[in-house]
Tab-separated table of C-alpha atoms in Angstrom:
chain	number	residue	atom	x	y	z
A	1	UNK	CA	0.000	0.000	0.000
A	2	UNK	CA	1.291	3.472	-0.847
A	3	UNK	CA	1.891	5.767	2.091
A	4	UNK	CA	1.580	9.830	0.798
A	5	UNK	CA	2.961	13.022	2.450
A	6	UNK	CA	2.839	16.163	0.591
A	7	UNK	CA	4.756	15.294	-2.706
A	8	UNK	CA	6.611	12.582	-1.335
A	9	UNK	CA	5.251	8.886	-2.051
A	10	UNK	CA	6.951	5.747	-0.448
A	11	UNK	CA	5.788	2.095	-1.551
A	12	UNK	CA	6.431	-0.717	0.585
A	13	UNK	CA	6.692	-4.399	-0.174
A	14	UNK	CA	7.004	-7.165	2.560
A	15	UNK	CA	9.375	-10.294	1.132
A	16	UNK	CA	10.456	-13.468	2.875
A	17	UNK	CA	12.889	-12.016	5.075
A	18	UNK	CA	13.451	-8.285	4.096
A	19	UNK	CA	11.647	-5.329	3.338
A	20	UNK	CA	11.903	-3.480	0.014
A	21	UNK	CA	10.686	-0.395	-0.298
A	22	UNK	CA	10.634	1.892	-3.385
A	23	UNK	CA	10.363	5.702	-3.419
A	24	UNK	CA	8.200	6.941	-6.166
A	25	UNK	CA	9.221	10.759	-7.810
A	26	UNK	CA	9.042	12.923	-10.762
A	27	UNK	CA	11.100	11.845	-13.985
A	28	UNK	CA	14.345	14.416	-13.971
A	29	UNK	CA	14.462	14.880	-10.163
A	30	UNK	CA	16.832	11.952	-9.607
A	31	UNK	CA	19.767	14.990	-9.492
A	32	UNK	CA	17.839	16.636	-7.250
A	33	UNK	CA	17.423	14.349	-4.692
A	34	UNK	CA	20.989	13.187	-4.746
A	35	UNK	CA	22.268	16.986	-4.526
A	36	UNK	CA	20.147	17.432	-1.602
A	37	UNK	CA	21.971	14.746	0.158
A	38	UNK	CA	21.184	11.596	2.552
A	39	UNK	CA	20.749	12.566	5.638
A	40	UNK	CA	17.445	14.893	3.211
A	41	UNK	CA	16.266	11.793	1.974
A	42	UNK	CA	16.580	9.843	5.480
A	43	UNK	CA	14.253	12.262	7.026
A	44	UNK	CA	11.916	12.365	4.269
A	45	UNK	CA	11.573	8.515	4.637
A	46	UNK	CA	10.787	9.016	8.369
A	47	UNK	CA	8.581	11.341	7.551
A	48	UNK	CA	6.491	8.967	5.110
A	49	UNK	CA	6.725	6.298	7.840
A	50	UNK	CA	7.418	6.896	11.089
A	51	UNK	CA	7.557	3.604	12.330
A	52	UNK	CA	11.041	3.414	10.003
A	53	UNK	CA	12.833	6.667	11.630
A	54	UNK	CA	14.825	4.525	13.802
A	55	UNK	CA	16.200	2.091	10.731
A	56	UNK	CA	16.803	4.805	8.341
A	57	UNK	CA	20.076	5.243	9.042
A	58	UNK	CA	20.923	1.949	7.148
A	59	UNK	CA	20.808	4.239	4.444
A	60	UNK	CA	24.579	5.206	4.432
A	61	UNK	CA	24.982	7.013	1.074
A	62	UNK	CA	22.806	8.494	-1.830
A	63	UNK	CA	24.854	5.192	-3.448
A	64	UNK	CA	22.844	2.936	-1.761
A	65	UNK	CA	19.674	4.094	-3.715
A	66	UNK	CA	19.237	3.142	-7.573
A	67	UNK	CA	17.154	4.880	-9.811
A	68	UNK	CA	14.335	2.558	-12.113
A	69	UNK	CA	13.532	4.575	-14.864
A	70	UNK	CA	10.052	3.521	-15.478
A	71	UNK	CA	8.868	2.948	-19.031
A	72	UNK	CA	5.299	1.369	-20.524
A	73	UNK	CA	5.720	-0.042	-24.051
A	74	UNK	CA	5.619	-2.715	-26.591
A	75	UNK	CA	7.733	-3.478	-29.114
A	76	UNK	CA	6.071	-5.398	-32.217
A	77	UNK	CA	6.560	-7.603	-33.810
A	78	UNK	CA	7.764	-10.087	-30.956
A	79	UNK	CA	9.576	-12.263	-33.528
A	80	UNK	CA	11.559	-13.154	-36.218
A	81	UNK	CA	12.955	-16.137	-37.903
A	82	UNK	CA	14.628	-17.702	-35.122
A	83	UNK	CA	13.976	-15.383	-32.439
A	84	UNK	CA	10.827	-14.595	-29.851
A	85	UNK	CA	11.013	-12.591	-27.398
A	86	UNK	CA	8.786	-12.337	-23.815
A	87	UNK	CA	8.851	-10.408	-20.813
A	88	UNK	CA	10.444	-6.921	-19.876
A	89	UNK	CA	11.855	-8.266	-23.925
A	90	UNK	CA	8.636	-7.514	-25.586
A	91	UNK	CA	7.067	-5.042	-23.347
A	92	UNK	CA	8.815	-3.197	-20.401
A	93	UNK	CA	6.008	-2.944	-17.570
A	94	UNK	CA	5.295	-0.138	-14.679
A	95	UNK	CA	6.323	-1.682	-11.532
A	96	UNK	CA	2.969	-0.857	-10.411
A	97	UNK	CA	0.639	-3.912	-9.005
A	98	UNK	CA	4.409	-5.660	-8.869
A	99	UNK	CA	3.189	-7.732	-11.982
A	100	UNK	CA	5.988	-7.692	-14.653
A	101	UNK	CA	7.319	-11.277	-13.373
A	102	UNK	CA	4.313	-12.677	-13.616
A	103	UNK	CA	3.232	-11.619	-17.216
A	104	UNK	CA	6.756	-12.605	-17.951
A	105	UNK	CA	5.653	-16.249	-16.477
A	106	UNK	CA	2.919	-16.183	-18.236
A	107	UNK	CA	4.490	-15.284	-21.852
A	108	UNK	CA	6.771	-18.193	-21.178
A	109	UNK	CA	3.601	-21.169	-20.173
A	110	UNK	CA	1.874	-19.540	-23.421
A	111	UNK	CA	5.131	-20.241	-25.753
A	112	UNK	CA	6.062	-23.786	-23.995
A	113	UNK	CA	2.559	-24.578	-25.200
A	114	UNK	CA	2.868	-23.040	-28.622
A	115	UNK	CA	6.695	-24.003	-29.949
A	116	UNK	CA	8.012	-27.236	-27.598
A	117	UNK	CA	6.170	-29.585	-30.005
A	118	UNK	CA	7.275	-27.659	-33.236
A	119	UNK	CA	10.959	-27.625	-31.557
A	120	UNK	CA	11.355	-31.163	-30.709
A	121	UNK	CA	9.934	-32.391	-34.283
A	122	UNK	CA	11.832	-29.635	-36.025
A	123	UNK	CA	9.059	-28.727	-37.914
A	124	UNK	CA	9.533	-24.234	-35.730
A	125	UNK	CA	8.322	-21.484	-38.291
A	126	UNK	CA	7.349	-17.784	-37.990
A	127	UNK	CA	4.121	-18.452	-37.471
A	128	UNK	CA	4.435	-20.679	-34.395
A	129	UNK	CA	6.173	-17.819	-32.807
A	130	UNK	CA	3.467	-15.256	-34.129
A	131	UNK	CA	0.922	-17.754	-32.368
A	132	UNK	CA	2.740	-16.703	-29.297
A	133	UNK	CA	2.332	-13.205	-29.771
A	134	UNK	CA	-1.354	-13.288	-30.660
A	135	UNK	CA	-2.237	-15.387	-27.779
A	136	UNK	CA	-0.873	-12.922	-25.361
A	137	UNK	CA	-0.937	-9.343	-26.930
A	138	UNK	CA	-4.061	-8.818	-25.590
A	139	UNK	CA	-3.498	-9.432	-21.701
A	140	UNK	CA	-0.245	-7.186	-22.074
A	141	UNK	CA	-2.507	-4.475	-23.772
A	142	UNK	CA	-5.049	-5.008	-20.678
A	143	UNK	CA	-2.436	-4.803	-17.894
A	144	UNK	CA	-0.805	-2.197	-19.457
A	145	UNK	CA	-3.783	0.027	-19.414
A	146	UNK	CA	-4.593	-0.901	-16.364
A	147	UNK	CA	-1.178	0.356	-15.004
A	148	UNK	CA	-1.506	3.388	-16.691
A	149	UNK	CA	-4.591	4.527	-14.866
A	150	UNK	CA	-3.306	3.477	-11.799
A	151	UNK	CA	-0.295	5.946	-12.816
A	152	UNK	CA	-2.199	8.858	-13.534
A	153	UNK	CA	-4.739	8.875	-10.871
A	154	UNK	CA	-2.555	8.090	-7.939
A	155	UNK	CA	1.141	8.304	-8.689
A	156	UNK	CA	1.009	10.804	-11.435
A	157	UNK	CA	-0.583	13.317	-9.150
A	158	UNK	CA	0.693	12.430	-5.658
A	159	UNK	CA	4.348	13.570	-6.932
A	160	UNK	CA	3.521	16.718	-7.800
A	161	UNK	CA	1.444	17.015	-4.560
A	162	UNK	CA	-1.711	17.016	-5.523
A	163	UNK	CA	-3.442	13.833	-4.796
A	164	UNK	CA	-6.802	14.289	-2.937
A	165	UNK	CA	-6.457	10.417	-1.833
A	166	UNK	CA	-9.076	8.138	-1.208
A	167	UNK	CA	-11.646	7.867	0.510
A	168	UNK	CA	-10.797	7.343	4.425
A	169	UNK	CA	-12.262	3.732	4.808
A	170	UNK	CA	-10.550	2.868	1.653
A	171	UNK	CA	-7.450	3.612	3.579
A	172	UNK	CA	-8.470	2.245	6.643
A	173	UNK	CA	-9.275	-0.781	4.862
A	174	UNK	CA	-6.449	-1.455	3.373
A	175	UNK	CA	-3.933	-0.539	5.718
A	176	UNK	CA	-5.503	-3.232	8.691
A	177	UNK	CA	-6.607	-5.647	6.213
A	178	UNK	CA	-4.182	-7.739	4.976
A	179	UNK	CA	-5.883	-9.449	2.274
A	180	UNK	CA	-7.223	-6.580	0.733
A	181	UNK	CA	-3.659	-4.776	0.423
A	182	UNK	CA	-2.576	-8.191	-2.074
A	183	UNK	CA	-6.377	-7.896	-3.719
A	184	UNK	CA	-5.538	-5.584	-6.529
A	185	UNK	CA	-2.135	-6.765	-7.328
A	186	UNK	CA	-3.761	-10.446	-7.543
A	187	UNK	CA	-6.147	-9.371	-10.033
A	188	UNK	CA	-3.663	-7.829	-12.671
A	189	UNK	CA	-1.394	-10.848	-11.891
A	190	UNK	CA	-3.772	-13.369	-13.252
A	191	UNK	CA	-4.844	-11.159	-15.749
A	192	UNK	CA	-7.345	-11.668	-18.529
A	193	UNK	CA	-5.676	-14.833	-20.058
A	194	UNK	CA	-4.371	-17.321	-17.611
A	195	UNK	CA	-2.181	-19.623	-18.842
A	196	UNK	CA	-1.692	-23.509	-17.969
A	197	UNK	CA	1.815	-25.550	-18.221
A	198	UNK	CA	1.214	-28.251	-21.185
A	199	UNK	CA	0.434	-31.652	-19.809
A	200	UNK	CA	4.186	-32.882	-20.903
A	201	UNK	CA	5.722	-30.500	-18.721
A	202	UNK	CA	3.990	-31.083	-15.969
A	203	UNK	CA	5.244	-33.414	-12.742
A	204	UNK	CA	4.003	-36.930	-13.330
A	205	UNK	CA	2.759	-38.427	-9.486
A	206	UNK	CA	4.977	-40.252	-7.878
A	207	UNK	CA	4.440	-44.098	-8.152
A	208	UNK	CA	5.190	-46.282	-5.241
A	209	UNK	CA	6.031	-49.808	-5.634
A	210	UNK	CA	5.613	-52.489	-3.112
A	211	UNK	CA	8.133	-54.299	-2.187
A	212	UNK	CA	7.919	-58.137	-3.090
C-alpha cells in the first residue's frame, strides 16, 4: 500500500525475510534528490513512515539508492525467424501492481505450449512464434492500461502534490486488512488470459512400488 505526504510517495513491499521499499518521484528529479543529500532523503523517509525513523540510518549514502527509470511499451513484432522474445523483452512494464514477473511467467507457459512440439519435431516457423504473440498481446494491452490509470490517478498526481487520496475507509481498509492490500495486485497478476503448463511438462505423481 502506498503511504503519501505532501509530494513525497513511499511504496512498501514485505518479502520473505526483508523489506523493500521503493520511493516513487518525478522523472528528472533523480539529481535533485541526490544533490540534496542523505541525511534529506533519510528524514523524508521518516517522515512517510514513522515507524522506520529509527532504521533509516541503514541508508549510508545516496549510493545505496538506484534509480528505475520507469517505461510502458511494446515493441512489435515479438519475432523473427529464429527469435521470440517475452517479458520486460517484448514489453517493459510499470512496476505498479508488482506484476511484470508474472506476465513474464505467463508469456513463457503460453510459448512452452505453442513451440516445444514444433521444436522437438523440427518442424519451428514464424508463425508458431506469431501464435505466441497473438495469444498474449491482448493481456499485455489489458495490464498495461490498467497500469496506466493506476499511474495517472494516484502516482502521477501524488508527486507533484496534488493527490486528494481516497476515501478514508478505503485507507483504513487497506492498511488493517491484509488481504485486501494483495487484492488488486492479484487481479492484474492473473490477468485476462491465464495460462496452464502443457500436460508434458507437468510433474508426473509419484508411483510407489511395493516391495515383493
Amino acid at each position: 500500500m502506498p503511504r503519501f505526504s505532501g509530494a513525497d510517495v513511499l511504496l512498501s513491499l514485505t518479502r520473505k525475510d526483508f523489506y523493500q521499499i521503493a520511493y516513487i518521484a518525478e522523472k528528472g528529479k533523480d539529481p535533485q534528490l541526490r544533490a540534496e543529500g542523505v541525511e534529506s532523503f533519510r528524514a523524508r523517509v521518516a517522515r512517510i513512515r514513522p515507524d522506520l525513523a529509527d532504521r533509516v540510518d541503514e541508508i549510508s549514502s545516496m549510493d545505496d539508492l538506484h534509480l528505475l527509470d520507469v517505461k510502458l511499451n511494446r515493441i512489435k513484432p515479438w519475432h523473427k525467424p529464429g527469435l521470440l522474445l517475452i517479458g520486460d523483452a517484448a514489453h517493459a512494464m510499470s512496476p505498479a501492481g508488482g506484476v511484470g514477473i508474472n506476465l513474464a511467467i505467463q508469456d513463457a507457459v503460453a510459448a512452452a505450449q505453442r513451440i516445444a512440439r514444433p521444436l522437438l519435431q523440427g518442424t519451428l516457423g514464424e508463425s508458431d512464434l506469431a501464435s505466441v504473440q497473438k495469444r498474449r498481446w491482448f493481456p499485455t494491452v489489458v495490464i498495461q492500461n490498467v497500469q496506466l490509470v493506476i499511474q495517472k490517478a494516484v502516482f502521477g498526481p501524488a508527486v507533484k502534490g496534488r493527490l486528494m487520496g481516497p476515501p478514508s475507509p478505503v485507507v483504513f481498509v487497506a492498511l488493517h486488512v491484509p488481504w485486501f492490500r494483495k487484492l488488486p495486485a492479484l487481479m492484474i497478476a492473473f490477468g485476462p488470459r491465464p495460462e496452464h503448463a502443457p500436460d508434458f511438462a507437468r510433474r508426473k505423481s509419484a508411483v510407489t512400488r511395493k516391495s515383493v
